[in-house]
PDB file of C-alpha atoms and ligand atoms in Angstrom:
ATOM      1  CA  MET A   1      17.029  18.829 140.116  1.00 94.00           C
ATOM      2  CA  ASN A   2      15.914  16.023 137.867  1.00 97.00           C
ATOM      3  CA  ILE A   3      12.271  15.132 138.350  1.00 97.00           C
ATOM      4  CA  ILE A   4       9.710  12.758 136.824  1.00 98.00           C
ATOM      5  CA  LEU A   5       6.014  13.640 136.972  1.00 98.00           C
ATOM      6  CA  LEU A   6       3.702  10.654 136.509  1.00 97.00           C
ATOM      7  CA  GLY A   7      -0.061  10.367 136.280  1.00 96.00           C
ATOM      8  CA  PRO A   8      -2.813   9.638 133.787  1.00 93.00           C
ATOM      9  CA  PRO A   9      -3.631  11.990 130.921  1.00 89.00           C
ATOM     10  CA  GLY A  10      -5.501  15.017 132.241  1.00 85.00           C
ATOM     11  CA  ALA A  11      -4.066  14.731 135.775  1.00 91.00           C
ATOM     12  CA  GLY A  12      -2.466  18.160 135.475  1.00 91.00           C
ATOM     13  CA  LYS A  13       1.152  17.115 134.836  1.00 93.00           C
ATOM     14  CA  GLY A  14       1.702  19.922 132.327  1.00 93.00           C
ATOM     15  CA  THR A  15       0.311  22.603 134.657  1.00 94.00           C
ATOM     16  CA  GLN A  16       2.381  21.413 137.602  1.00 97.00           C
ATOM     17  CA  ALA A  17       5.496  20.984 135.454  1.00 96.00           C
ATOM     18  CA  GLN A  18       5.136  24.593 134.305  1.00 95.00           C
ATOM     19  CA  ARG A  19       5.027  25.793 137.902  1.00 96.00           C
ATOM     20  CA  ILE A  20       8.108  23.788 138.872  1.00 96.00           C
ATOM     21  CA  VAL A  21       9.925  25.218 135.854  1.00 96.00           C
ATOM     22  CA  GLU A  22       9.101  28.759 137.023  1.00 95.00           C
ATOM     23  CA  GLN A  23      10.261  28.008 140.573  1.00 93.00           C
ATOM     24  CA  LEU A  24      13.402  26.018 139.867  1.00 94.00           C
ATOM     25  CA  GLY A  25      14.482  27.170 136.419  1.00 95.00           C
ATOM     26  CA  VAL A  26      14.743  23.584 135.208  1.00 97.00           C
ATOM     27  CA  ALA A  27      13.920  22.545 131.630  1.00 97.00           C
ATOM     28  CA  HIS A  28      10.434  21.214 130.890  1.00 97.00           C
ATOM     29  CA  LEU A  29      10.705  18.061 128.800  1.00 97.00           C
ATOM     30  CA  SER A  30       7.240  17.148 127.578  1.00 96.00           C
ATOM     31  CA  THR A  31       7.350  14.335 125.035  1.00 97.00           C
ATOM     32  CA  GLY A  32       3.746  15.159 124.051  1.00 96.00           C
ATOM     33  CA  GLU A  33       4.823  18.745 123.200  1.00 96.00           C
ATOM     34  CA  MET A  34       7.847  17.465 121.284  1.00 97.00           C
ATOM     35  CA  LEU A  35       5.626  15.116 119.299  1.00 97.00           C
ATOM     36  CA  ARG A  36       3.077  17.865 118.580  1.00 97.00           C
ATOM     37  CA  ALA A  37       5.957  19.929 117.143  1.00 97.00           C
ATOM     38  CA  VAL A  38       6.908  16.984 114.911  1.00 97.00           C
ATOM     39  CA  VAL A  39       3.260  16.677 113.803  1.00 97.00           C
ATOM     40  CA  ALA A  40       3.131  20.421 113.051  1.00 97.00           C
ATOM     41  CA  SER A  41       6.240  20.092 110.868  1.00 96.00           C
ATOM     42  CA  GLY A  42       4.186  17.921 108.492  1.00 94.00           C
ATOM     43  CA  SER A  43       7.030  15.419 108.014  1.00 96.00           C
ATOM     44  CA  ASP A  44       6.386  11.713 107.305  1.00 96.00           C
ATOM     45  CA  LEU A  45       7.164  10.973 110.935  1.00 94.00           C
ATOM     46  CA  GLY A  46       4.748  13.734 111.935  1.00 96.00           C
ATOM     47  CA  GLN A  47       1.945  12.194 109.893  1.00 97.00           C
ATOM     48  CA  GLN A  48       2.558   8.776 111.468  1.00 96.00           C
ATOM     49  CA  ALA A  49       2.747  10.336 114.942  1.00 97.00           C
ATOM     50  CA  LYS A  50      -0.560  12.146 114.423  1.00 96.00           C
ATOM     51  CA  GLN A  51      -2.368   8.895 113.628  1.00 96.00           C
ATOM     52  CA  ILE A  52      -0.962   7.170 116.704  1.00 96.00           C
ATOM     53  CA  MET A  53      -1.651  10.137 118.988  1.00 94.00           C
ATOM     54  CA  ASP A  54      -5.187  10.674 117.712  1.00 91.00           C
ATOM     55  CA  ALA A  55      -5.868   6.989 118.361  1.00 90.00           C
ATOM     56  CA  GLY A  56      -4.649   7.437 121.946  1.00 90.00           C
ATOM     57  CA  GLN A  57      -1.893   4.861 121.408  1.00 94.00           C
ATOM     58  CA  LEU A  58       1.789   5.148 122.313  1.00 97.00           C
ATOM     59  CA  MET A  59       4.704   5.937 120.015  1.00 98.00           C
ATOM     60  CA  PRO A  60       7.479   3.296 119.811  1.00 98.00           C
ATOM     61  CA  ASP A  61       9.749   3.142 122.871  1.00 98.00           C
ATOM     62  CA  GLU A  62      12.948   3.322 120.832  1.00 97.00           C
ATOM     63  CA  LEU A  63      11.947   6.601 119.186  1.00 97.00           C
ATOM     64  CA  MET A  64      10.868   8.173 122.476  1.00 98.00           C
ATOM     65  CA  VAL A  65      14.054   7.111 124.268  1.00 97.00           C
ATOM     66  CA  ARG A  66      16.167   8.584 121.459  1.00 97.00           C
ATOM     67  CA  MET A  67      14.166  11.826 121.595  1.00 97.00           C
ATOM     68  CA  ILE A  68      14.773  12.221 125.349  1.00 98.00           C
ATOM     69  CA  ALA A  69      18.433  11.160 125.159  1.00 96.00           C
ATOM     70  CA  GLU A  70      19.089  13.922 122.621  1.00 96.00           C
ATOM     71  CA  ARG A  71      17.025  16.493 124.504  1.00 97.00           C
ATOM     72  CA  ILE A  72      18.824  15.886 127.823  1.00 96.00           C
ATOM     73  CA  GLU A  73      22.101  16.841 126.126  1.00 95.00           C
ATOM     74  CA  GLU A  74      20.823  20.369 125.388  1.00 96.00           C
ATOM     75  CA  PRO A  75      22.435  23.146 127.469  1.00 96.00           C
ATOM     76  CA  ASP A  76      19.165  24.192 129.146  1.00 96.00           C
ATOM     77  CA  CYS A  77      19.039  20.804 130.899  1.00 97.00           C
ATOM     78  CA  ALA A  78      22.279  21.502 132.781  1.00 94.00           C
ATOM     79  CA  LYS A  79      20.308  23.022 135.705  1.00 93.00           C
ATOM     80  CA  GLY A  80      18.022  20.003 135.729  1.00 97.00           C
ATOM     81  CA  PHE A  81      14.859  18.897 134.009  1.00 98.00           C
ATOM     82  CA  ILE A  82      11.344  17.781 134.642  1.00 98.00           C
ATOM     83  CA  LEU A  83      10.060  14.880 132.595  1.00 98.00           C
ATOM     84  CA  ASP A  84       6.361  15.188 131.752  1.00 97.00           C
ATOM     85  CA  GLY A  85       4.900  12.279 129.758  1.00 96.00           C
ATOM     86  CA  PHE A  86       8.071  10.195 129.832  1.00 98.00           C
ATOM     87  CA  PRO A  87       8.675   7.401 130.766  1.00 98.00           C
ATOM     88  CA  ARG A  88       5.351   5.863 129.763  1.00 98.00           C
ATOM     89  CA  THR A  89       6.314   2.172 129.681  1.00 98.00           C
ATOM     90  CA  VAL A  90       8.598  -0.061 131.748  1.00 98.00           C
ATOM     91  CA  PRO A  91      11.125  -0.343 128.864  1.00 98.00           C
ATOM     92  CA  GLN A  92      11.237   3.489 128.719  1.00 98.00           C
ATOM     93  CA  ALA A  93      11.834   3.623 132.497  1.00 98.00           C
ATOM     94  CA  GLU A  94      14.636   1.068 132.205  1.00 98.00           C
ATOM     95  CA  ALA A  95      16.206   2.935 129.284  1.00 98.00           C
ATOM     96  CA  LEU A  96      15.988   6.190 131.256  1.00 98.00           C
ATOM     97  CA  ASP A  97      17.745   4.611 134.247  1.00 97.00           C
ATOM     98  CA  ALA A  98      20.523   3.360 131.979  1.00 97.00           C
ATOM     99  CA  MET A  99      20.776   6.762 130.277  1.00 97.00           C
ATOM    100  CA  LEU A 100      21.005   8.676 133.563  1.00 97.00           C
ATOM    101  CA  ALA A 101      23.555   6.216 134.965  1.00 97.00           C
ATOM    102  CA  GLU A 102      25.684   6.560 131.827  1.00 96.00           C
ATOM    103  CA  LYS A 103      25.573  10.362 132.031  1.00 94.00           C
ATOM    104  CA  GLY A 104      26.143  10.307 135.817  1.00 95.00           C
ATOM    105  CA  LEU A 105      22.876  12.176 136.447  1.00 95.00           C
ATOM    106  CA  PRO A 106      20.823  11.568 139.613  1.00 94.00           C
ATOM    107  CA  LEU A 107      17.031  11.256 139.737  1.00 95.00           C
ATOM    108  CA  HIS A 108      15.839  13.412 142.633  1.00 95.00           C
ATOM    109  CA  ALA A 109      12.116  12.721 142.663  1.00 95.00           C
ATOM    110  CA  VAL A 110       9.458  10.604 140.967  1.00 98.00           C
ATOM    111  CA  ILE A 111       6.055  12.098 141.728  1.00 98.00           C
ATOM    112  CA  GLU A 112       2.732  10.486 140.878  1.00 98.00           C
ATOM    113  CA  ILE A 113      -0.288  12.776 140.586  1.00 97.00           C
ATOM    114  CA  GLN A 114      -3.158  10.512 141.672  1.00 96.00           C
ATOM    115  CA  VAL A 115      -6.633  11.227 140.315  1.00 93.00           C
ATOM    116  CA  ASP A 116     -10.087   9.758 140.063  1.00 91.00           C
ATOM    117  CA  GLU A 117     -10.821   8.595 136.506  1.00 87.00           C
ATOM    118  CA  ALA A 118     -14.483   9.722 136.440  1.00 88.00           C
ATOM    119  CA  ALA A 119     -13.375  13.192 137.533  1.00 85.00           C
ATOM    120  CA  LEU A 120     -10.770  13.195 134.775  1.00 82.00           C
ATOM    121  CA  VAL A 121     -13.408  12.566 132.133  1.00 85.00           C
ATOM    122  CA  ALA A 122     -15.414  15.498 133.544  1.00 85.00           C
ATOM    123  CA  ARG A 123     -12.280  17.687 133.507  1.00 74.00           C
ATOM    124  CA  ILE A 124     -11.486  16.890 129.894  1.00 74.00           C
ATOM    125  CA  GLU A 125     -15.060  17.729 128.904  1.00 80.00           C
ATOM    126  CA  THR A 126     -14.564  21.158 130.491  1.00 82.00           C
ATOM    127  CA  ARG A 127     -11.182  21.575 128.767  1.00 75.00           C
ATOM    128  CA  ILE A 128     -12.732  20.776 125.386  1.00 75.00           C
ATOM    129  CA  SER A 129     -15.671  23.136 125.881  1.00 77.00           C
ATOM    130  CA  GLU A 130     -13.415  26.010 127.056  1.00 79.00           C
ATOM    131  CA  SER A 131     -10.658  25.524 124.504  1.00 72.00           C
ATOM    132  CA  GLN A 132     -10.537  27.534 121.275  1.00 64.00           C
ATOM    133  CA  THR A 133      -7.689  25.438 119.916  1.00 61.00           C
ATOM    134  CA  ALA A 134      -8.591  21.988 121.146  1.00 61.00           C
ATOM    135  CA  ARG A 135      -5.900  19.358 120.681  1.00 65.00           C
ATOM    136  CA  SER A 136      -7.037  16.798 118.118  1.00 66.00           C
ATOM    137  CA  ASP A 137      -6.483  14.087 120.758  1.00 69.00           C
ATOM    138  CA  ASP A 138      -8.797  15.919 123.182  1.00 69.00           C
ATOM    139  CA  THR A 139     -12.028  13.984 122.829  1.00 77.00           C
ATOM    140  CA  VAL A 140     -13.829  11.953 125.457  1.00 80.00           C
ATOM    141  CA  ASP A 141     -13.424   8.752 123.400  1.00 83.00           C
ATOM    142  CA  THR A 142      -9.713   9.354 122.997  1.00 84.00           C
ATOM    143  CA  LEU A 143      -9.354  10.138 126.687  1.00 84.00           C
ATOM    144  CA  LYS A 144     -11.010   6.844 127.598  1.00 87.00           C
ATOM    145  CA  ARG A 145      -8.657   4.992 125.251  1.00 90.00           C
ATOM    146  CA  ARG A 146      -5.688   6.891 126.667  1.00 90.00           C
ATOM    147  CA  LEU A 147      -6.794   5.937 130.189  1.00 92.00           C
ATOM    148  CA  ASP A 148      -6.930   2.257 129.105  1.00 94.00           C
ATOM    149  CA  VAL A 149      -3.446   2.590 127.638  1.00 95.00           C
ATOM    150  CA  TYR A 150      -2.268   4.308 130.837  1.00 96.00           C
ATOM    151  CA  ARG A 151      -3.610   1.456 132.985  1.00 95.00           C
ATOM    152  CA  ALA A 152      -2.144  -1.261 130.760  1.00 97.00           C
ATOM    153  CA  GLN A 153       1.202   0.211 129.751  1.00 97.00           C
ATOM    154  CA  THR A 154       2.104   3.128 132.005  1.00 97.00           C
ATOM    155  CA  ALA A 155       0.754   2.177 135.452  1.00 96.00           C
ATOM    156  CA  PRO A 156       3.238  -0.768 135.638  1.00 97.00           C
ATOM    157  CA  ILE A 157       6.043   1.784 135.995  1.00 97.00           C
ATOM    158  CA  LEU A 158       4.588   2.818 139.385  1.00 97.00           C
ATOM    159  CA  PRO A 159       5.698  -0.421 141.113  1.00 97.00           C
ATOM    160  CA  TYR A 160       8.974  -0.126 139.200  1.00 96.00           C
ATOM    161  CA  TYR A 161       9.778   3.146 140.998  1.00 97.00           C
ATOM    162  CA  ARG A 162       8.071   2.095 144.250  1.00 96.00           C
ATOM    163  CA  GLU A 163      10.329  -0.953 144.543  1.00 96.00           C
ATOM    164  CA  ARG A 164      13.310   1.359 144.198  1.00 94.00           C
ATOM    165  CA  GLY A 165      11.962   3.559 147.004  1.00 94.00           C
ATOM    166  CA  GLN A 166      11.727   6.513 144.616  1.00 94.00           C
ATOM    167  CA  LEU A 167       7.970   6.974 144.230  1.00 97.00           C
ATOM    168  CA  ARG A 168       6.062   9.752 146.010  1.00 97.00           C
ATOM    169  CA  ALA A 169       2.367  10.513 145.464  1.00 98.00           C
ATOM    170  CA  VAL A 170       0.262  13.660 145.618  1.00 98.00           C
ATOM    171  CA  ASP A 171      -3.517  14.018 145.605  1.00 96.00           C
ATOM    172  CA  GLY A 172      -4.349  15.374 142.170  1.00 95.00           C
ATOM    173  CA  MET A 173      -7.978  15.959 143.142  1.00 93.00           C
ATOM    174  CA  SER A 174      -6.885  18.872 145.364  1.00 94.00           C
ATOM    175  CA  SER A 175      -6.739  22.393 143.943  1.00 94.00           C
ATOM    176  CA  ILE A 176      -3.875  23.307 141.598  1.00 96.00           C
ATOM    177  CA  ASP A 177      -2.258  25.366 144.403  1.00 97.00           C
ATOM    178  CA  GLU A 178      -2.561  22.539 146.903  1.00 97.00           C
ATOM    179  CA  VAL A 179      -1.043  20.039 144.479  1.00 97.00           C
ATOM    180  CA  SER A 180       1.835  22.483 143.840  1.00 97.00           C
ATOM    181  CA  GLN A 181       2.364  22.788 147.565  1.00 97.00           C
ATOM    182  CA  GLN A 182       2.461  19.016 148.062  1.00 97.00           C
ATOM    183  CA  ILE A 183       4.954  18.719 145.209  1.00 97.00           C
ATOM    184  CA  GLY A 184       7.043  21.531 146.708  1.00 96.00           C
ATOM    185  CA  GLU A 185       7.232  19.673 150.021  1.00 96.00           C
ATOM    186  CA  ILE A 186       8.367  16.475 148.292  1.00 96.00           C
ATOM    187  CA  LEU A 187      11.031  18.368 146.372  1.00 95.00           C
ATOM    188  CA  GLN A 188      12.304  20.089 149.537  1.00 93.00           C
ATOM    189  CA  ALA A 189      12.480  16.743 151.328  1.00 92.00           C
ATOM    190  CA  SER A 190      14.413  15.219 148.432  1.00 88.00           C
ATOM    191  CA  VAL A 191      16.949  18.077 148.560  1.00 81.00           C
ATOM    192  CA  ARG A 192      17.472  17.453 152.287  1.00 77.00           C
ATOM    193  CA  ALA A 193      17.746  13.670 151.803  1.00 71.00           C
TER     194      ALA A 193
HETATM  195  P1  AMP B   1       0.812  13.920 126.278  1.00 78.92           P
HETATM  196  O1  AMP B   1       0.792  15.338 125.820  1.00 78.92           O
HETATM  197  O2  AMP B   1       1.952  13.632 127.217  1.00 78.92           O
HETATM  198  O3  AMP B   1      -0.488  13.447 126.836  1.00 78.92           O
HETATM  199  O4  AMP B   1       1.100  13.025 124.989  1.00 78.92           O
HETATM  200  C1  AMP B   1       0.230  13.036 123.863  1.00 78.92           C
HETATM  201  C2  AMP B   1       0.432  11.747 123.067  1.00 78.92           C
HETATM  202  O5  AMP B   1       1.786  11.662 122.605  1.00 78.92           O
HETATM  203  C3  AMP B   1       0.228  10.437 123.835  1.00 78.92           C
HETATM  204  O6  AMP B   1      -1.137  10.063 123.894  1.00 78.92           O
HETATM  205  C4  AMP B   1       1.049   9.468 123.009  1.00 78.92           C
HETATM  206  O7  AMP B   1       0.385   9.116 121.812  1.00 78.92           O
HETATM  207  C5  AMP B   1       2.249  10.318 122.622  1.00 78.92           C
HETATM  208  N1  AMP B   1       3.341  10.225 123.627  1.00 78.92           N
HETATM  209  C6  AMP B   1       3.772  11.221 124.459  1.00 78.92           C
HETATM  210  N2  AMP B   1       4.782  10.797 125.235  1.00 78.92           N
HETATM  211  C7  AMP B   1       4.996   9.509 124.900  1.00 78.92           C
HETATM  212  C8  AMP B   1       5.893   8.502 125.367  1.00 78.92           C
HETATM  213  N3  AMP B   1       6.776   8.757 126.358  1.00 78.92           N
HETATM  214  N4  AMP B   1       5.830   7.279 124.795  1.00 78.92           N
HETATM  215  C9  AMP B   1       4.950   6.999 123.808  1.00 78.92           C
HETATM  216  N5  AMP B   1       4.070   7.890 123.327  1.00 78.92           N
HETATM  217  C10 AMP B   1       4.075   9.141 123.862  1.00 78.92           C
END
């Protein structure tokens, strides 16, 4: 199965993606994780990426599309993949559609994890206080900027998928188990469809 998980930063996309990976054996494609690996490499690109990520801004579409196009070719994606953090702009969504069409790959589900922004800020505060190895983009100020960026640049992809009849939503304010269950039901329905 090929799945897209959408939702603002802190909505729990990574946690839910991990669970789907365990259940379905699909590959977890997190562009944030890929970028953090580039940052850790210390390359020039990594240094530029760190600045952009710490500022809560988005990396250029072209680079992100290339990253995903290459990653989808890897053998572990043959059983399917879950995209977590990509697409994040309408041009990325359009490029993904073109890429999947060219490779003859279907998109089985686009799932939005809906959350309340005030609750997200509270969640991130907990994550920061509990985390030994806090991500350098995990600050309340950065989260607020990332939420602004999400509203301005990423939320417009919701109507993009809704118009195509592909968008399904789950209530991200429910418990982790309940969200997983809702996602499971959507995935089962998309297999039957
Ligand atoms: P994430 O772990 O998905 O929250 O991503 C962390 C940061 O990486 C984001 O705040 C962006 O700066 C960058 N990033 C991740 N995915 C993308 C993407 N698809 N397009 C542009 N920037 C991205």
